[in-house]
Short mmCIF file of C-alpha atoms and ligand atoms in Angstrom, two decimals:
data_model
loop_
_atom_site.label_atom_id
_atom_site.label_comp_id
_atom_site.label_asym_id
_atom_site.label_seq_id
_atom_site.Cartn_x
_atom_site.Cartn_y
_atom_site.Cartn_z
CA MET A 1 43.59 -99.25 192.37
CA SER A 2 46.84 -97.64 192.11
CA HIS A 3 49.05 -98.12 188.74
CA ALA A 4 52.38 -99.77 188.28
CA LEU A 5 54.89 -96.45 187.97
CA GLU A 6 52.20 -94.68 190.31
CA GLY A 7 55.24 -92.05 191.66
CA VAL A 8 57.54 -92.25 188.93
CA ARG A 9 57.94 -88.69 187.82
CA ILE A 10 59.40 -88.64 183.49
CA LEU A 11 60.52 -85.04 182.36
CA ASP A 12 59.39 -85.53 178.94
CA PHE A 13 61.46 -84.01 176.65
CA THR A 14 60.78 -85.69 173.10
CA HIS A 15 59.15 -84.60 170.09
CA VAL A 16 57.52 -86.60 166.88
CA GLN A 17 57.15 -90.00 167.62
CA SER A 18 59.62 -92.50 169.12
CA GLY A 19 60.00 -90.65 172.07
CA PRO A 20 56.26 -89.31 172.48
CA THR A 21 55.67 -93.35 172.60
CA CYS A 22 57.53 -94.00 175.08
CA THR A 23 56.49 -91.87 177.65
CA GLN A 24 52.99 -92.45 176.79
CA LEU A 25 53.45 -96.02 177.62
CA LEU A 26 54.51 -94.43 180.97
CA ALA A 27 52.22 -92.81 181.34
CA TRP A 28 49.51 -95.51 180.91
CA LEU A 29 51.30 -97.30 183.52
CA GLY A 30 50.52 -94.82 186.12
CA ALA A 31 53.56 -92.39 185.82
CA ASP A 32 53.40 -88.73 185.81
CA VAL A 33 54.59 -87.62 183.20
CA ILE A 34 55.65 -83.71 182.45
CA LYS A 35 56.34 -83.00 178.60
CA VAL A 36 58.73 -79.60 178.15
CA GLU A 37 57.56 -77.78 175.17
CA ARG A 38 58.98 -74.66 173.05
CA PRO A 39 56.54 -72.17 174.02
CA GLY A 40 54.79 -70.93 171.19
CA GLU A 41 54.94 -74.43 168.80
CA GLY A 42 55.83 -76.80 170.85
CA ASP A 43 55.89 -80.86 169.68
CA PRO A 44 56.20 -80.06 165.70
CA THR A 45 53.75 -82.53 165.40
CA ARG A 46 50.60 -80.27 167.15
CA GLY A 47 50.85 -78.75 163.61
CA GLN A 48 51.58 -81.03 161.55
CA LEU A 49 48.88 -83.48 159.04
CA ARG A 50 45.76 -81.41 160.93
CA ASP A 51 42.71 -82.37 159.51
CA ILE A 52 41.24 -79.68 161.24
CA PRO A 53 42.58 -75.84 161.25
CA ASP A 54 44.17 -74.87 164.35
CA VAL A 55 43.42 -77.96 166.22
CA ASP A 56 46.54 -80.20 167.92
CA SER A 57 45.95 -83.30 165.24
CA LEU A 58 45.59 -86.52 165.26
CA TYR A 59 49.57 -86.98 164.56
CA PHE A 60 50.47 -85.30 167.92
CA THR A 61 47.31 -86.24 170.29
CA MET A 62 47.32 -90.16 169.67
CA LEU A 63 50.78 -90.15 170.85
CA ASN A 64 50.85 -87.63 174.16
CA HIS A 65 47.43 -89.46 175.61
CA ASN A 66 47.61 -89.11 179.71
CA LYS A 67 50.33 -86.51 179.96
CA ARG A 68 50.83 -82.81 181.44
CA SER A 69 52.79 -80.08 179.42
CA ILE A 70 54.72 -77.35 180.27
CA THR A 71 56.33 -75.08 178.19
CA VAL A 72 59.69 -73.86 178.68
CA ASP A 73 62.49 -71.92 176.56
CA ALA A 74 65.88 -73.98 177.41
CA LYS A 75 67.82 -71.74 176.18
CA LYS A 76 66.72 -69.08 177.51
CA PRO A 77 68.83 -68.33 181.44
CA ARG A 78 65.81 -68.29 182.97
CA GLY A 79 64.21 -71.31 181.41
CA LYS A 80 66.83 -73.20 181.97
CA GLU A 81 67.11 -72.44 185.36
CA LEU A 82 63.55 -73.49 185.36
CA LEU A 83 64.71 -77.06 183.66
CA GLU A 84 67.19 -78.07 186.12
CA ARG A 85 64.50 -77.69 189.31
CA LEU A 86 62.91 -79.85 187.35
CA ILE A 87 65.58 -82.32 186.40
CA ARG A 88 65.96 -82.24 190.59
CA HIS A 89 62.41 -83.33 190.45
CA CYS A 90 62.05 -85.80 188.33
CA ASP A 91 62.63 -89.36 188.56
CA VAL A 92 63.61 -90.21 184.69
CA LEU A 93 64.73 -88.11 181.77
CA VAL A 94 63.72 -88.83 178.47
CA GLU A 95 64.76 -87.32 174.91
CA ASN A 96 64.78 -87.82 171.17
CA PHE A 97 66.57 -85.16 170.15
CA ALA A 98 68.86 -84.99 166.89
CA PRO A 99 72.40 -86.05 168.83
CA GLY A 100 74.62 -83.54 170.70
CA ALA A 101 70.93 -81.29 171.17
CA LEU A 102 70.99 -81.73 174.57
CA ASP A 103 74.53 -80.95 175.93
CA ARG A 104 74.17 -77.59 173.95
CA MET A 105 71.46 -77.28 175.95
CA GLY A 106 74.00 -77.42 178.84
CA LEU A 107 72.17 -80.21 179.61
CA THR A 108 75.17 -83.23 179.58
CA TRP A 109 75.09 -86.13 181.36
CA GLU A 110 77.70 -85.11 183.66
CA ARG A 111 75.78 -81.82 184.80
CA ILE A 112 72.32 -83.72 185.30
CA GLN A 113 74.04 -86.15 187.30
CA SER A 114 75.57 -83.45 189.36
CA LEU A 115 71.77 -81.63 189.92
CA ASN A 116 70.37 -85.46 190.75
CA PRO A 117 72.44 -88.30 190.94
CA ARG A 118 69.61 -90.91 190.70
CA MET A 119 68.23 -89.49 187.28
CA ILE A 120 68.10 -91.58 184.81
CA VAL A 121 68.46 -90.39 181.52
CA ALA A 122 66.71 -92.45 178.30
CA SER A 123 67.48 -91.38 175.11
CA VAL A 124 66.29 -91.91 171.26
CA LYS A 125 68.62 -92.13 168.99
CA GLY A 126 68.88 -92.99 165.10
CA PHE A 127 71.75 -94.80 165.70
CA GLY A 128 74.33 -95.34 168.47
CA PRO A 129 78.37 -95.35 168.49
CA GLY A 130 79.82 -95.80 164.66
CA PRO A 131 80.13 -94.55 161.00
CA TYR A 132 76.73 -93.00 161.27
CA GLN A 133 76.21 -92.00 165.36
CA ASP A 134 75.63 -88.26 164.37
CA CYS A 135 72.78 -88.74 161.49
CA LYS A 136 69.27 -87.25 161.94
CA VAL A 137 66.91 -90.45 161.47
CA TYR A 138 62.94 -90.03 161.05
CA GLU A 139 61.18 -93.21 160.76
CA ASN A 140 61.59 -94.44 157.44
CA VAL A 141 65.95 -94.40 157.81
CA ALA A 142 65.76 -96.32 160.07
CA GLN A 143 63.23 -99.08 158.39
CA CYS A 144 66.17 -99.00 155.44
CA ALA A 145 68.92 -98.70 158.19
CA GLY A 146 68.34 -101.69 160.01
CA GLY A 147 66.90 -104.76 157.69
CA SER A 148 63.71 -104.30 157.43
CA ALA A 149 63.08 -102.38 153.95
CA SER A 150 65.96 -105.13 152.32
CA THR A 151 63.31 -107.81 153.30
CA THR A 152 60.41 -106.64 152.23
CA GLY A 153 58.73 -106.84 149.22
CA PHE A 154 58.57 -108.71 146.18
CA ASP A 155 61.54 -110.65 144.79
CA ASP A 156 61.49 -108.40 141.67
CA GLY A 157 60.57 -105.19 143.06
CA PRO A 158 62.09 -102.50 144.99
CA PRO A 159 62.47 -102.49 148.58
CA LEU A 160 59.85 -101.31 151.03
CA VAL A 161 59.20 -99.33 154.05
CA THR A 162 56.14 -101.31 155.46
CA GLY A 163 52.74 -99.11 157.48
CA SER A 164 54.15 -100.00 161.46
CA GLN A 165 56.21 -97.28 162.85
CA ILE A 166 58.95 -100.33 163.74
CA GLY A 167 61.66 -97.31 163.85
CA ASP A 168 59.84 -94.82 165.79
CA SER A 169 57.19 -96.29 167.88
CA GLY A 170 59.08 -99.94 168.23
CA THR A 171 61.95 -98.09 169.19
CA GLY A 172 60.34 -96.21 171.86
CA LEU A 173 58.43 -99.42 172.93
CA HIS A 174 62.08 -101.32 173.54
CA LEU A 175 63.11 -97.79 175.48
CA ALA A 176 60.57 -97.76 177.88
CA LEU A 177 61.53 -101.34 179.08
CA GLY A 178 64.87 -100.03 179.15
CA ILE A 179 63.21 -97.00 182.14
CA VAL A 180 61.71 -100.14 184.08
CA ALA A 181 64.79 -101.99 184.19
CA ALA A 182 67.02 -98.97 185.02
CA LEU A 183 64.80 -97.97 187.47
CA TYR A 184 64.62 -100.84 188.93
CA GLN A 185 68.17 -101.58 189.54
CA ARG A 186 68.69 -97.80 191.29
CA GLN A 187 66.90 -99.49 194.26
CA SER A 188 69.43 -100.89 194.62
CA SER A 189 72.30 -98.85 193.32
CA GLY A 190 70.82 -96.13 194.40
CA ARG A 191 72.24 -94.25 191.17
CA GLY A 192 70.83 -93.41 187.68
CA GLN A 193 71.83 -94.36 184.63
CA LYS A 194 72.11 -93.79 181.19
CA VAL A 195 69.74 -95.68 178.81
CA LEU A 196 69.88 -96.16 175.09
CA ALA A 197 68.15 -97.42 173.02
CA ALA A 198 69.01 -96.38 168.36
CA MET A 199 66.58 -96.74 165.81
CA GLN A 200 68.73 -99.24 163.34
CA ASP A 201 69.32 -101.49 166.88
CA GLY A 202 65.39 -102.09 167.24
CA VAL A 203 64.70 -102.78 163.71
CA LEU A 204 67.68 -104.70 163.21
CA ASN A 205 66.00 -106.18 166.65
CA LEU A 206 62.69 -107.03 165.40
CA CYS A 207 64.74 -108.55 161.91
CA ARG A 208 66.28 -111.12 164.21
CA VAL A 209 65.04 -114.25 161.85
CA LYS A 210 65.87 -111.73 158.69
CA LEU A 211 69.51 -112.42 160.44
CA ARG A 212 68.78 -115.67 160.93
CA ASP A 213 68.43 -116.75 157.41
CA GLN A 214 71.26 -114.55 155.90
CA GLN A 215 73.19 -117.23 158.26
CA ARG A 216 71.12 -119.94 156.61
CA LEU A 217 71.97 -118.88 153.26
CA ALA A 218 75.47 -118.38 153.42
CA ARG A 219 75.22 -121.79 154.96
CA THR A 220 73.48 -123.96 152.91
CA GLY A 221 73.03 -121.69 149.82
CA VAL A 222 68.95 -122.35 149.83
CA MET A 223 66.10 -121.26 151.37
CA GLU A 224 63.34 -123.86 151.56
CA GLU A 225 60.28 -122.23 152.62
CA TYR A 226 61.02 -118.82 150.54
CA PRO A 227 59.45 -118.54 146.99
CA GLN A 228 62.42 -118.94 145.13
CA TYR A 229 62.95 -122.27 145.88
CA PRO A 230 63.29 -124.06 143.78
CA ASP A 231 62.69 -122.15 140.37
CA GLY A 232 64.08 -119.41 141.62
CA LYS A 233 67.71 -117.88 142.18
CA PHE A 234 69.45 -116.82 145.85
CA GLY A 235 72.54 -114.26 146.20
CA ASP A 236 74.22 -113.77 148.84
CA ALA A 237 71.66 -111.75 151.02
CA VAL A 238 68.65 -113.11 151.81
CA PRO A 239 65.97 -111.32 149.17
CA ARG A 240 62.69 -109.89 150.08
CA ALA A 241 60.41 -112.83 150.14
CA GLY A 242 56.72 -111.06 149.75
CA ASN A 243 54.35 -112.98 152.08
CA ALA A 244 55.35 -115.97 152.69
CA SER A 245 55.56 -117.14 156.23
CA GLY A 246 58.85 -116.19 158.40
CA GLY A 247 58.61 -119.02 160.33
CA GLY A 248 59.25 -123.48 159.76
CA GLN A 249 55.13 -123.31 158.75
CA PRO A 250 54.49 -122.13 155.33
CA GLY A 251 51.46 -118.95 154.53
CA ALA A 252 50.41 -117.26 151.88
CA ILE A 253 48.30 -114.20 151.29
CA LEU A 254 45.34 -115.62 150.04
CA LYS A 255 42.67 -113.92 147.87
CA CYS A 256 38.99 -114.15 149.35
CA LYS A 257 35.74 -113.72 147.32
CA GLY A 258 35.18 -110.22 146.37
CA TRP A 259 38.88 -109.96 145.98
CA GLU A 260 38.18 -108.02 142.62
CA THR A 261 36.01 -104.75 144.17
CA ASP A 262 37.66 -104.96 147.76
CA PRO A 263 41.36 -104.69 148.06
CA ASN A 264 41.32 -106.21 151.39
CA ALA A 265 39.57 -109.23 150.36
CA TYR A 266 42.24 -111.32 151.41
CA ILE A 267 43.44 -113.97 154.05
CA TYR A 268 46.28 -115.35 155.04
CA PHE A 269 46.59 -118.93 155.12
CA ILE A 270 49.30 -121.39 157.29
CA THR A 271 49.45 -124.90 155.93
CA GLN A 272 50.72 -125.44 159.96
CA ALA A 273 52.07 -129.65 159.69
CA ALA A 274 49.93 -130.45 162.35
CA VAL A 275 46.52 -129.74 160.21
CA TRP A 276 47.12 -130.43 156.56
CA GLU A 277 44.85 -133.65 157.13
CA PRO A 278 41.31 -131.09 158.08
CA ILE A 279 43.66 -128.61 155.38
CA CYS A 280 43.12 -130.56 152.35
CA ARG A 281 39.87 -132.12 153.32
CA ILE A 282 38.31 -128.62 153.59
CA ILE A 283 39.84 -127.72 150.04
CA GLY A 284 38.41 -131.01 148.24
CA LYS A 285 42.07 -133.21 147.81
CA PRO A 286 42.20 -135.75 150.54
CA GLU A 287 44.06 -137.62 148.35
CA TRP A 288 46.98 -135.63 149.33
CA ILE A 289 46.71 -136.62 152.57
CA THR A 290 48.61 -139.58 151.75
CA HIS A 291 50.00 -138.86 148.17
CA PRO A 292 53.94 -138.97 148.84
CA ASP A 293 54.41 -135.21 146.94
CA TYR A 294 52.35 -133.84 149.13
CA ALA A 295 51.74 -136.26 153.08
CA THR A 296 55.24 -134.36 154.26
CA LEU A 297 55.94 -130.87 154.72
CA PRO A 298 59.88 -131.69 152.56
CA ALA A 299 57.32 -133.15 150.26
CA ARG A 300 55.86 -130.17 149.93
CA LEU A 301 58.13 -127.37 150.25
CA PRO A 302 59.57 -127.51 145.88
CA ARG A 303 55.14 -127.37 145.82
CA LEU A 304 54.41 -124.24 147.32
CA LYS A 305 53.25 -122.72 144.93
CA GLN A 306 50.88 -124.95 143.32
CA ILE A 307 49.47 -125.95 147.27
CA PHE A 308 48.54 -121.82 147.90
CA ASP A 309 47.08 -121.51 144.16
CA THR A 310 45.07 -124.86 144.79
CA ILE A 311 43.95 -123.50 148.44
CA GLU A 312 43.07 -120.02 146.89
CA GLN A 313 40.62 -121.89 144.47
CA TRP A 314 38.96 -122.59 148.03
CA THR A 315 39.44 -119.09 149.51
CA GLN A 316 38.30 -117.47 146.48
CA THR A 317 34.30 -118.76 147.24
CA LYS A 318 34.14 -117.98 150.82
CA THR A 319 34.20 -114.07 152.45
CA LYS A 320 37.76 -113.89 154.39
CA PHE A 321 35.30 -114.29 157.75
CA GLU A 322 33.42 -117.44 156.60
CA ALA A 323 36.95 -119.05 155.61
CA MET A 324 37.68 -117.88 158.96
CA GLU A 325 34.94 -119.80 160.51
CA ILE A 326 35.39 -122.65 159.14
CA LEU A 327 39.33 -123.35 159.76
CA ASN A 328 39.23 -121.91 163.44
CA GLN A 329 36.82 -125.27 163.40
CA TYR A 330 39.92 -127.50 162.98
CA ASP A 331 42.65 -124.69 164.46
CA ILE A 332 43.92 -124.04 161.02
CA PRO A 333 46.09 -120.97 162.15
CA CYS A 334 44.88 -117.89 159.48
CA GLY A 335 43.65 -114.21 159.80
CA PRO A 336 41.64 -111.92 157.56
CA ILE A 337 43.56 -109.19 156.22
CA LEU A 338 41.98 -106.46 158.58
CA SER A 339 41.44 -102.31 156.99
CA MET A 340 41.93 -99.87 159.77
CA LYS A 341 37.96 -99.00 158.60
CA GLU A 342 37.08 -102.82 160.25
CA LEU A 343 39.16 -102.20 163.31
CA ALA A 344 37.75 -98.84 164.28
CA GLU A 345 34.69 -100.62 163.95
CA GLU A 346 35.37 -103.92 165.81
CA PRO A 347 33.71 -104.38 169.28
CA SER A 348 35.74 -106.32 171.03
CA LEU A 349 38.74 -104.00 170.93
CA ARG A 350 36.40 -101.80 172.18
CA ALA A 351 35.32 -103.27 174.89
CA THR A 352 39.47 -104.27 175.47
CA GLY A 353 40.33 -100.60 175.55
CA THR A 354 42.86 -101.37 172.82
CA VAL A 355 40.58 -98.94 170.77
CA VAL A 356 39.18 -96.02 172.43
CA GLU A 357 37.32 -92.62 171.94
CA VAL A 358 38.80 -89.76 173.39
CA ASP A 359 37.25 -86.26 173.85
CA HIS A 360 39.17 -83.30 173.37
CA PRO A 361 37.94 -80.02 173.95
CA THR A 362 38.93 -78.08 170.59
CA ARG A 363 38.59 -81.31 168.78
CA GLY A 364 35.32 -83.36 170.24
CA LYS A 365 36.02 -87.09 170.05
CA TYR A 366 38.39 -88.88 168.20
CA LEU A 367 40.01 -92.33 168.19
CA SER A 368 42.98 -93.77 169.19
CA VAL A 369 44.63 -96.91 170.17
CA GLY A 370 44.85 -97.56 173.83
CA ASN A 371 47.31 -99.38 175.91
CA PRO A 372 48.42 -103.01 174.55
CA ILE A 373 49.67 -103.54 177.71
CA LYS A 374 47.38 -105.04 180.29
CA LEU A 375 48.08 -105.46 183.79
CA SER A 376 45.65 -107.03 186.35
CA ASP A 377 46.64 -105.04 188.51
CA SER A 378 47.49 -101.39 187.22
CA PRO A 379 44.57 -100.37 184.44
CA SER A 380 44.78 -97.76 182.29
CA GLU A 381 42.64 -95.32 181.42
CA VAL A 382 43.58 -92.98 178.36
CA THR A 383 42.69 -89.56 178.66
CA ARG A 384 43.19 -86.07 176.68
CA SER A 385 46.79 -85.29 175.42
CA PRO A 386 47.43 -81.65 177.23
CA LEU A 387 46.94 -78.56 175.25
CA LEU A 388 50.53 -76.75 175.01
CA GLY A 389 51.45 -75.01 178.04
CA GLU A 390 48.19 -76.25 180.08
CA HIS A 391 50.05 -77.04 182.97
CA THR A 392 52.78 -74.79 183.37
CA ASP A 393 51.11 -72.88 186.41
CA GLN A 394 50.12 -75.98 187.61
CA ILE A 395 53.87 -77.38 187.63
CA LEU A 396 55.53 -74.19 188.62
CA ALA A 397 53.55 -73.94 191.61
CA GLU A 398 54.71 -77.58 192.16
CA LEU A 399 57.61 -76.58 192.08
CA GLY A 400 57.55 -73.86 194.72
CA TYR A 401 57.46 -71.31 192.21
CA SER A 402 56.25 -68.00 193.50
CA GLU A 403 53.86 -64.87 191.53
CA ASP A 404 57.08 -62.82 191.17
CA GLN A 405 59.24 -65.12 190.18
CA ILE A 406 56.35 -66.60 187.54
CA ALA A 407 55.58 -63.34 185.99
CA ALA A 408 59.88 -63.13 185.71
CA LEU A 409 59.91 -66.14 184.07
CA ARG A 410 57.04 -64.94 181.09
CA ALA A 411 58.94 -61.34 180.82
CA ASP A 412 61.98 -63.39 179.82
CA ARG A 413 59.34 -65.53 177.35
CA ALA A 414 60.98 -68.47 179.24
CA ILE A 415 57.62 -69.93 179.43
N1 CAO B 1 63.78 -74.68 174.03
C1 CAO B 1 64.29 -74.32 172.96
N2 CAO B 1 65.15 -74.92 172.44
C2 CAO B 1 64.50 -76.33 172.08
C3 CAO B 1 63.35 -76.77 172.78
C4 CAO B 1 63.08 -76.15 173.60
N3 CAO B 1 62.12 -76.52 174.82
N4 CAO B 1 62.57 -78.08 171.92
C5 CAO B 1 63.86 -77.88 171.27
N5 CAO B 1 64.77 -77.43 171.19
C6 CAO B 1 65.70 -77.01 170.63
C7 CAO B 1 66.72 -78.20 170.36
O1 CAO B 1 68.18 -77.31 171.45
C8 CAO B 1 67.75 -78.08 168.79
O2 CAO B 1 68.72 -76.78 168.98
P1 CAO B 1 69.87 -77.38 168.35
O3 CAO B 1 69.95 -77.21 167.29
O4 CAO B 1 70.00 -75.43 168.36
O5 CAO B 1 70.46 -77.78 169.33
C9 CAO B 1 66.68 -77.49 167.86
O6 CAO B 1 65.55 -77.47 168.34
C10 CAO B 1 65.83 -78.51 166.74
O7 CAO B 1 66.13 -80.40 167.59
P2 CAO B 1 66.21 -81.54 166.94
O8 CAO B 1 67.76 -81.66 165.70
O9 CAO B 1 66.43 -82.76 167.77
O10 CAO B 1 64.96 -81.41 166.17
P3 CAO B 1 64.29 -81.16 164.25
O11 CAO B 1 62.96 -81.25 163.59
O12 CAO B 1 65.53 -80.82 163.13
O13 CAO B 1 65.28 -83.05 163.94
C11 CAO B 1 64.71 -85.16 164.30
C12 CAO B 1 64.02 -84.06 164.10
C13 CAO B 1 63.78 -86.40 164.66
C14 CAO B 1 65.00 -85.50 162.98
C15 CAO B 1 65.75 -85.11 165.29
O14 CAO B 1 65.17 -84.47 166.70
C16 CAO B 1 66.84 -86.63 165.28
O15 CAO B 1 67.33 -87.18 164.85
N6 CAO B 1 66.10 -87.31 166.28
C17 CAO B 1 66.52 -88.65 167.22
C18 CAO B 1 65.79 -89.72 166.40
C19 CAO B 1 64.49 -89.88 166.35
O16 CAO B 1 63.97 -89.97 167.72
N7 CAO B 1 63.59 -89.59 164.85
C20 CAO B 1 62.25 -89.94 165.45
C21 CAO B 1 61.68 -88.98 165.27
S1 CAO B 1 60.33 -89.41 164.39
O17 CAO B 1 60.36 -89.49 163.13
#
């Protein structure tokens, strides 16, 4: 079967997480992704958080599937020449260097355009134009600067970062969409363009509901679904809301049987208005169905703490999976708190290819997350990440390099 992006060549000048996430997605959609790495060291993540000495880390392998690797020293004249040939050969250049690094290599937008006017140049940066445009940024900085940290955590605690890599992987995902759109526009315009995804912007986009709440707060001074209501105080900025639902249906994380010893024996429980009646029956409070203090959502809002405490008395008598089974019979929206161990072992995720086992020549078998985007006519098969420079010779041959030219590149340590 063919693949959606078959024939698209990506010059992957990315490193660490944000950029590699983007190019890995494009590879899974069928693009030929040529990862350019510095000779000798490669992407710094190859050596970070290693669990096996001298073997590419899981950090690297899990972000660089389905790619080819070529080593090029972009600062050596012959390396630069090779890069320019790659620019003429490819459709998209993706990079996530610190601001200005690409220009310092001599690869300005104008230079790239003169080499290949159809080339799309896609960049992740920490910030867009503005006071912080020159800053280097890692994941947690983006979470803090994009509004996630100020709105995550409990009201009486400090701001919190989340385990979801919304700054890195989230921005990589945004960039991938921009690249696909630019490829589409190129079909009619015949021209490449610049695509920018700033991590602050990407995080803020994912925190859009909190900017919604900021404006609600400014208008009304209160948000009735937040845990601060009705007893606590609201300031002038959206407060941290603990585990309260971000939507119009109140929700909470509740203890389940075994919570005393299992840190993940919890369930997320949503008191969706449409299923209030079965909720009341299941938790043994049938009188709440018609009682004026509980029968409607507005009446329930000032009593959410007491309501969830009561529901929790019921959930504590069930394991999270037992509770799920009972609640699902009545279409009550709920979800178990699943650990990474449980997710790794979940057969249905293996069956869909969302969790895959990959074999690697020096590491052996390991688990990874496959393509979360499923296309019926473009299935993704996950293949292992490349060793450093594994495809250098192959790619040079494709570019028409002679053996003498390759020898000269080697002699110069340009590859
Ligand atoms: N050949 C020669 N030089 C190379 C090279 C190659 N193949 N690949 C990289 N380099 C050079 C760059 O040209 C740069 O040199 P100069 O500083 O002289 O211009 C140097 O390596 C370092 O690049 P960098 O500044 O991008 O890397 P860093 O480790 O110092 O910073 C990071 C890393 C992530 C903070 C920075 O790249 C950044 O802010 N990127 C944008 C935001 C981003 O994507 N962050 C997410 C990263 S994942 O958490």
